[in-house]
Amino acid sequence: MSIPTAKLKKPTLKVTPSSRAMNISTSGILRLNRSATYARSINASVSRKSFCLAADSKILEKSSVQTPKHTIQVLDENGKDVTPRPVYQPDPAAVQSKHSKIFASDTSGGTMSDFYSTTYQTTTNASFAGAFTRSLFGSGSVSIGSQSIMESMSEEIEDPSSKRDNSISLSDVQVKREEVKELIQEEMLDDMVDLYLVESDTLCLLDMPAISVSVDSMEAESVKERNSRYTELCKNRTGNDKYMGRSMQTFNGASKTKEVQSEAITMADAATIANNWDMYDSFCSAGQGEVDLSTDTDKASIAEMIHQNHGPTRTMERTMSVISSSTIVSSSSSRMEMEPFVVPSESKPDPELILQSEEFQQHLFVMERIILENIYQPKLAAYRQLPTLEDPDSMPKAVPMVVSRREESSLDEEGPPTPALERLWSFSCELTTGRNVSSMAWNKRNPDLLAVGYGQFAFKDQKPGLVCCWSLKNPSWPERIFTCQSGVTALDFSASSASMLAVGMHDGTIATYNVQSREKTPVIDSSDCVHKHTSPVWQVRWINHERALSGEDKGEALISVSADGRISKWFLRKGLDCIDLMKLKRTRNDRFKRQVGEKERKSEALISRQAPGLCFDFHPTDSNIYLAGTEEGHIHKCSCSYNEQFLETYQAHKGPLYRITWSPFCSDVFLSCSSDWTIQLWRQDLFTPVLGFMSTQRAVYDVMWSPKWATVFGAVNEGRMEIWDLGASILDPTIVNPASPGVKLTSLLFATETDCVLVGDSDGQVSVYQLKNFTAGEGTQVGTLEDIIGSTLASQL
Amino acid sequence: MAEVEETLKRIQTHKGVIGTIVVNAEGIPIRTTLDNSATVQYAGLLHQLTMKARSTVRDIDPQNDLTFLRIRSKKHEIMAAPDKEYMLIVIQNPSEQPQD
C-alpha cells in the first residue's frame, strides 16, 4: 500500500548515486552508503519492493561530513535541502580498512549482524516514523521522516554489482565502529559531551505488498477493469470455442527388471570380554603408544606390546588358522592413538628365531628343572628334610616299600635304629665320567650351588681339567662348565663376592671364574704372574682378614699353597700378583739334629729346600694364625705376621698330610689326615696328637668336621667313606660306606644345612648321601668333645 | 644354537618324558617328538587352556602374568610354558620306571 502511495507522490528527487570509483580516503559515509545498499539488496531478497534502507543512507550521505565530490543531496519539491543527518558519524580520520573482498565476505555475516543490531535502534524509530507516516498519510502533511520514507520508496535503484563493495564497506563500518568506541574509551570521561538527538532513518524490515487495492487509489480503476474482465473470461470459458479442454497421456516407458547379484557379505561375529586385565593393558599401552611412535624398534615393541595386550582378547575368536597380515605398524602409527587395539602385523617370527630367543631358553631351563623335580622329588625332599609326597597313582611301587618298612620297623622295635647312610642321588653326566673328583666347594651365598673340580692327582695321565657348577635342582647336567688347561686340584668360592670361584690347577696356575656369567674363560689368570706357582696348587682358600696387615686393605684375600713350598697370598694389583706368606722349609733334618745327636738318615740330596705344602687351614676366629701341612708330614703353625719362621711345628705323621682342618666348634682342636692311614686329632697347645684314628690300611684323602655336631667328622679313604662320632666311639667309625669296586673315593664334603654328605670319587661322580637315624647325642657337643679330650689326656698321663 | 638343541635333547631323554612339543603362536609345530595329529591336538587344547588360565591370573591382578602351567593327571603330567610367540609343552610320566 505504501508503494502506490509513494507513486502518487513522487517527489522530485535528485539523487546522485555516488560513483563506484570511490576514493577510499574520503569519508566512510560513502561506505555506509554502500553498506546500506547492500542492506537494501538483502531486504530485497525478503520482499522485492521494500523500504530502502539505502535510500536513507543515501540521504545520510548528505550529512554534515564534508565530501565535496560525492555528496548526495535530497531536495524536496520546494528545493529544500532535507538531507537527513546520519545517526552514525564515523570518524573520518579513522583508518580505512582494506579493500579485500575476502575479508568482507568473511566478516559480512558478522558485520551484517552488527549492522542489524545497530539498525535495530533505527528500526524502532523507523517503525515509529512509519506509523507516524501512515497515520499522517491521509492528512497529507509530510514530515521529514515520512518524506524520507517516501523518497526512499521511490528509490528502487539497485545496484547489484555494488553488493560486493557494500560488503566491504560493511566491514569498514564495523571497523570504524570499534575504533570509535576505542577512542571514546581513551578520552577523558569528564569531558562535556554534547548529544544531539536526531530522528533516525526509517528502516524497512518486512514489506508485504497488499493484494487488495484501495478504491481511491489510482490503480483502482484499472484493477477493477481487470478483475471484471477476468470474471467474464471465466464465465465464458465453459462454452467458448476458444477454450478447449484436452487430455493428454504421457508415455510410460517400458519397464524392465534387472537383477544384480553381489557377493555374499560375509559376516563375522566378533566379541570380546572386557576383562580387568584387558582394561589395564589398554591403559598402559595407550599411555605408551603415543610416546614412541617414531623409530622402528619402538614400533616393533609397540607391535609386540599391543599384540600382547590384544592377544588375549583376540585369541578367543582367533582360530589356529593363519591370520592374514594386517597393516604395518608404521602406517597405523597414527591410528594407534585412536585405536590401540588394531592388531599390527608382525613378521611372523621365524621358528629358528623363536628357538634361539632368550625366553625360550629360559623356559627350557625351567622346564628341565621341573621335569627333574618330578623325577627326583623324593630324593630332594629327603635332602631338604621335607616330607616326601607319595604318588597316589603309583601303586605297584608302594607295596614292596611297605613290606620293607615293616621289616625295618620290626627291627626298630628291638633296639635303637642304627645310623645309616642313604644314597640319594649323584651328580654326574657324561662329561664327567672318568674324571677324578679332586675338590668340592659349596657356594657361600646359595647353598644349593656346588662347584666340583675334576683333575688327576698323580703326575701321570694328566688331562685338561674341568670345573662344573652343579645345582641341586638339576643333578643331571651342570649349570656351568669350565674347561681348564690342566687338571683342577683346588676350588673355593669367595664369601664376599659370592660368584667368584678360585681354581687352582695342577700346573700351578690359579684362575678365578665368575660363575654368574656364561663366559667360559676365567676372569683372571695367574699364568702371567712372575711369582706364580711352579708346582701343583693343592689348596686355595678365600680368607677374610679382619685386621689389616701392613697397610693392605682388609677384606678377602686368596691364599694358596702349592707343592713348591710356598704359601702365597694373591691380590689384584695391575693384574694378579702374589706375595709369599710363608716358605715352607724342610725341617726334618733340623729337628732330628736337635733331638738326636746323630742323623738317623743319611742326608738326601735335596731337590729343593722347600717342603711341598699340601694343605692349610686358617684359624676360624683368629685369621692371623694358620696351620700348614707338608709332604713331610709336619704341621706348621704359622702367623701372617711372620713369614720367616713357624710358630710351632707338630710332628706326628709319617706321610704327606692331605688335610688339616680346625674344628668349627672347639677353637683349639684340629684334625689332620695323611697317607699314613691315620687321622690325628690335635689340640693346639700339645705337640703330640690327642687322639689318632685308624680304621683301614688305606691312605686317608679327606677329612672334614661335621658342621652340625662337634664330635662328628667324616673321612674318606681310598676304599670307603667313614663317619666318626667321637661321642659314640673313638675307636671305630660309626658309619662305614664302602665304595663301588674299582672306584676310589677322593673327596668329602658335608652339606651345611642338612645332614647330608657328598662324596666324590675317581669316576667323576659326586654322590649325595643322607645320614639317617643319626644323632650325636644331646648336650653341648663341645663339652662332649672336650670331655673326651680331657679324659683321653688324663688316661694318657 | 647348540645349547638350545642340547637342552631339548636332554629334556627328551629324561626319565619318563613322553613327548616334547614346541609350537608357534599359530599352532604350527616347530619341534615335536610326537606325531602330527597328537601334536596339533595337544597344541590346540593347551592353547585354549593357557589362555583361560592367563585370563584368570590377570583378572585377579592385572600386573601378574602366567608363567607356567602344570596339569597332573592320572597317567601323565602335562607341563606347558606359554609365551606370546610360542608354547613349550612337555608330557611326562613321572612315576615311570626307568627303562635302562
GROMACS .gro file of C-alpha atoms in nm, chain A residues 28-230:
model
  203
   28GLY     CA    1   3.324   0.645   0.533
   29ILE     CA    2   2.980   0.771   0.482
   30LEU     CA    3   3.022   0.662   0.132
   31ARG     CA    4   3.089   0.328   0.256
   32LEU     CA    5   2.797   0.347   0.467
   33ASN     CA    6   2.606   0.412   0.158
   34ARG     CA    7   2.737   0.106   0.007
   35SER     CA    8   2.662  -0.093   0.303
   36ALA     CA    9   2.320   0.045   0.310
   37THR     CA   10   2.264  -0.050  -0.044
   38TYR     CA   11   2.376  -0.391   0.044
   39ALA     CA   12   2.125  -0.394   0.315
   40ARG     CA   13   1.879  -0.279   0.069
   41SER     CA   14   1.959  -0.566  -0.153
   42ILE     CA   15   1.915  -0.802   0.130
   43ASN     CA   16   1.590  -0.658   0.209
   44ALA     CA   17   1.506  -0.700  -0.149
   45SER     CA   18   1.555  -1.065  -0.111
   46VAL     CA   19   1.296  -1.067   0.158
   47SER     CA   20   1.050  -0.868  -0.040
   48ARG     CA   21   1.101  -0.732  -0.378
   49LYS     CA   22   0.976  -0.395  -0.312
   50SER     CA   23   1.076  -0.279   0.020
   51PHE     CA   24   1.182   0.013   0.203
   52CYS     CA   25   1.514   0.113   0.110
   53LEU     CA   26   1.748   0.148   0.380
   54ALA     CA   27   1.997   0.251   0.135
   55ALA     CA   28   1.800   0.543   0.041
   56ASP     CA   29   1.819   0.652   0.393
   57SER     CA   30   2.180   0.604   0.389
   58LYS     CA   31   2.200   0.777   0.063
   59ILE     CA   32   2.035   1.051   0.228
   60LEU     CA   33   2.275   1.003   0.508
   61GLU     CA   34   2.537   1.072   0.265
   62LYS     CA   35   2.442   1.422   0.256
   63SER     CA   36   2.522   1.460   0.612
   64SER     CA   37   2.742   1.706   0.762
   65VAL     CA   38   3.053   1.515   0.676
   66GLN     CA   39   3.209   1.704   0.400
   67THR     CA   40   3.270   1.514   0.087
   68PRO     CA   41   3.275   1.765  -0.184
   69LYS     CA   42   3.266   1.520  -0.468
   70HIS     CA   43   3.029   1.260  -0.362
   71THR     CA   44   2.767   1.414  -0.150
   72ILE     CA   45   2.414   1.343  -0.246
   73GLN     CA   46   2.155   1.588  -0.162
   74VAL     CA   47   1.792   1.527  -0.125
   75LEU     CA   48   1.577   1.808  -0.221
   76ASP     CA   49   1.206   1.810  -0.196
   77GLU     CA   50   0.966   1.990  -0.416
   78ASN     CA   51   1.044   2.308  -0.259
   79GLY     CA   52   1.407   2.269  -0.314
   80LYS     CA   53   1.470   2.245   0.048
   81ASP     CA   54   1.760   2.055   0.147
   82VAL     CA   55   1.621   1.781   0.353
   83THR     CA   56   1.917   1.563   0.359
   84PRO     CA   57   1.888   1.393   0.691
   85ARG     CA   58   2.178   1.381   0.905
   86PRO     CA   59   2.324   1.046   0.974
   87VAL     CA   60   2.277   0.889   1.307
   88TYR     CA   61   2.610   0.730   1.283
   89GLN     CA   62   2.902   0.958   1.239
   90PRO     CA   63   3.211   0.773   1.168
   91ASP     CA   64   3.538   0.931   1.233
   92PRO     CA   65   3.669   1.050   0.901
   93ALA     CA   66   4.017   1.014   1.022
   94ALA     CA   67   3.957   0.659   1.103
   95VAL     CA   68   4.168   0.406   0.937
   96GLN     CA   69   4.027   0.278   0.619
   97SER     CA   70   4.009  -0.089   0.600
   98LYS     CA   71   4.138  -0.290   0.321
   99HIS     CA   72   3.963  -0.335   0.003
  100SER     CA   73   3.975  -0.704   0.033
  101LYS     CA   74   3.671  -0.877  -0.075
  102ILE     CA   75   3.757  -1.187   0.102
  103PHE     CA   76   3.774  -1.005   0.425
  104ALA     CA   77   3.449  -0.853   0.353
  105SER     CA   78   3.287  -1.173   0.266
  106ASP     CA   79   3.418  -1.328   0.579
  107THR     CA   80   3.302  -1.062   0.802
  108SER     CA   81   2.996  -0.985   0.612
  109GLY     CA   82   2.794  -1.213   0.817
  110GLY     CA   83   2.924  -1.068   1.132
  111THR     CA   84   2.904  -0.721   1.021
  112MET     CA   85   2.561  -0.775   0.890
  113SER     CA   86   2.452  -0.882   1.227
  114ASP     CA   87   2.624  -0.589   1.378
  115PHE     CA   88   2.471  -0.371   1.124
  116TYR     CA   89   2.137  -0.507   1.200
  117SER     CA   90   2.193  -0.458   1.567
  118THR     CA   91   2.275  -0.101   1.515
  119THR     CA   92   1.993  -0.059   1.282
  120TYR     CA   93   1.759  -0.206   1.527
  121GLN     CA   94   1.759   0.115   1.709
  122THR     CA   95   1.688   0.297   1.395
  123THR     CA   96   1.426   0.045   1.309
  124THR     CA   97   1.226   0.132   1.605
  125ASN     CA   98   1.248   0.485   1.506
  126ALA     CA   99   1.161   0.385   1.158
  127SER     CA  100   0.862   0.196   1.274
  128PHE     CA  101   0.756   0.486   1.471
  129ALA     CA  102   0.818   0.700   1.184
  130GLY     CA  103   0.639   0.461   0.964
  131ALA     CA  104   0.345   0.458   1.186
  132PHE     CA  105   0.361   0.819   1.205
  133THR     CA  106   0.384   0.831   0.835
  134ARG     CA  107   0.090   0.618   0.777
  135SER     CA  108  -0.119   0.790   1.025
  136LEU     CA  109  -0.029   1.114   0.880
  137PHE     CA  110  -0.062   0.992   0.538
  138GLY     CA  111  -0.413   1.081   0.496
  139SER     CA  112  -0.357   1.423   0.621
  140GLY     CA  113  -0.104   1.476   0.362
  141SER     CA  114   0.131   1.657   0.584
  142VAL     CA  115   0.468   1.524   0.534
  143SER     CA  116   0.721   1.522   0.799
  144ILE     CA  117   1.074   1.494   0.726
  145GLY     CA  118   1.083   1.137   0.824
  146SER     CA  119   0.788   1.035   0.619
  147GLN     CA  120   0.913   1.222   0.331
  148SER     CA  121   1.230   1.045   0.360
  149ILE     CA  122   1.047   0.720   0.362
  150MET     CA  123   0.860   0.806   0.054
  151GLU     CA  124   1.167   0.918  -0.107
  152SER     CA  125   1.332   0.607  -0.014
  153MET     CA  126   1.049   0.410  -0.154
  154SER     CA  127   1.097   0.561  -0.480
  155GLU     CA  128   1.439   0.461  -0.480
  156GLU     CA  129   1.438   0.129  -0.628
  157ILE     CA  130   1.755   0.158  -0.798
  158GLU     CA  131   1.950  -0.135  -0.712
  159ASP     CA  132   2.296  -0.171  -0.791
  160PRO     CA  133   2.354  -0.539  -0.759
  161SER     CA  134   2.701  -0.503  -0.870
  162SER     CA  135   2.777  -0.287  -0.583
  163LYS     CA  136   2.690  -0.554  -0.346
  164ARG     CA  137   3.041  -0.657  -0.323
  165ASP     CA  138   3.158  -0.319  -0.242
  166ASN     CA  139   2.887  -0.297   0.010
  167SER     CA  140   3.019  -0.591   0.185
  168ILE     CA  141   3.349  -0.426   0.201
  169SER     CA  142   3.201  -0.120   0.346
  170LEU     CA  143   3.019  -0.325   0.597
  171SER     CA  144   3.341  -0.436   0.734
  172ASP     CA  145   3.460  -0.088   0.730
  173VAL     CA  146   3.160   0.006   0.921
  174GLN     CA  147   3.237  -0.241   1.179
  175VAL     CA  148   3.597  -0.142   1.198
  176LYS     CA  149   3.518   0.213   1.242
  177ARG     CA  150   3.258   0.146   1.491
  178GLU     CA  151   3.503  -0.029   1.705
  179GLU     CA  152   3.759   0.237   1.657
  180VAL     CA  153   3.519   0.497   1.757
  181LYS     CA  154   3.446   0.307   2.067
  182GLU     CA  155   3.813   0.284   2.145
  183LEU     CA  156   3.858   0.649   2.108
  184ILE     CA  157   3.582   0.704   2.349
  185GLN     CA  158   3.744   0.488   2.600
  186GLU     CA  159   4.064   0.671   2.573
  187GLU     CA  160   3.914   1.010   2.613
  188MET     CA  161   3.857   1.163   2.942
  189LEU     CA  162   3.526   1.080   3.082
  190ASP     CA  163   3.490   1.417   3.234
  191ASP     CA  164   3.451   1.593   2.910
  192MET     CA  165   3.130   1.761   2.837
  193VAL     CA  166   2.973   1.580   2.560
  194ASP     CA  167   2.706   1.729   2.354
  195LEU     CA  168   2.437   1.497   2.248
  196TYR     CA  169   2.219   1.563   1.960
  197LEU     CA  170   1.906   1.370   1.927
  198VAL     CA  171   1.810   1.329   1.573
  199GLU     CA  172   1.536   1.138   1.423
  200SER     CA  173   1.683   0.835   1.265
  201ASP     CA  174   1.610   0.675   0.942
  202THR     CA  175   1.324   0.462   0.877
  203LEU     CA  176   1.421   0.106   0.824
  204CYS     CA  177   1.201  -0.131   0.650
  205LEU     CA  178   1.231  -0.484   0.756
  206LEU     CA  179   0.936  -0.650   0.605
  207ASP     CA  180   0.711  -0.548   0.335
  208MET     CA  181   0.424  -0.748   0.222
  209PRO     CA  182   0.260  -0.591  -0.073
  210ALA     CA  183  -0.107  -0.572  -0.045
  211ILE     CA  184  -0.321  -0.773  -0.270
  212SER     CA  185  -0.614  -0.552  -0.239
  213VAL     CA  186  -0.623  -0.204  -0.371
  214SER     CA  187  -0.796   0.082  -0.220
  215VAL     CA  188  -1.089   0.221  -0.405
  216ASP     CA  189  -0.948   0.562  -0.402
  217SER     CA  190  -0.618   0.476  -0.548
  218MET     CA  191  -0.511   0.547  -0.896
  219GLU     CA  192  -0.496   0.193  -0.996
  220ALA     CA  193  -0.832   0.117  -0.866
  221GLU     CA  194  -0.996   0.169  -1.197
  222SER     CA  195  -0.756  -0.044  -1.386
  223VAL     CA  196  -0.768  -0.306  -1.131
  224LYS     CA  197  -1.140  -0.311  -1.132
  225GLU     CA  198  -1.138  -0.344  -1.501
  226ARG     CA  199  -0.901  -0.624  -1.495
  227ASN     CA  200  -1.097  -0.804  -1.237
  228SER     CA  201  -1.415  -0.775  -1.425
  229ARG     CA  202  -1.256  -0.891  -1.742
  230TYR     CA  203  -1.127  -1.192  -1.567
   0.00000   0.00000   0.00000
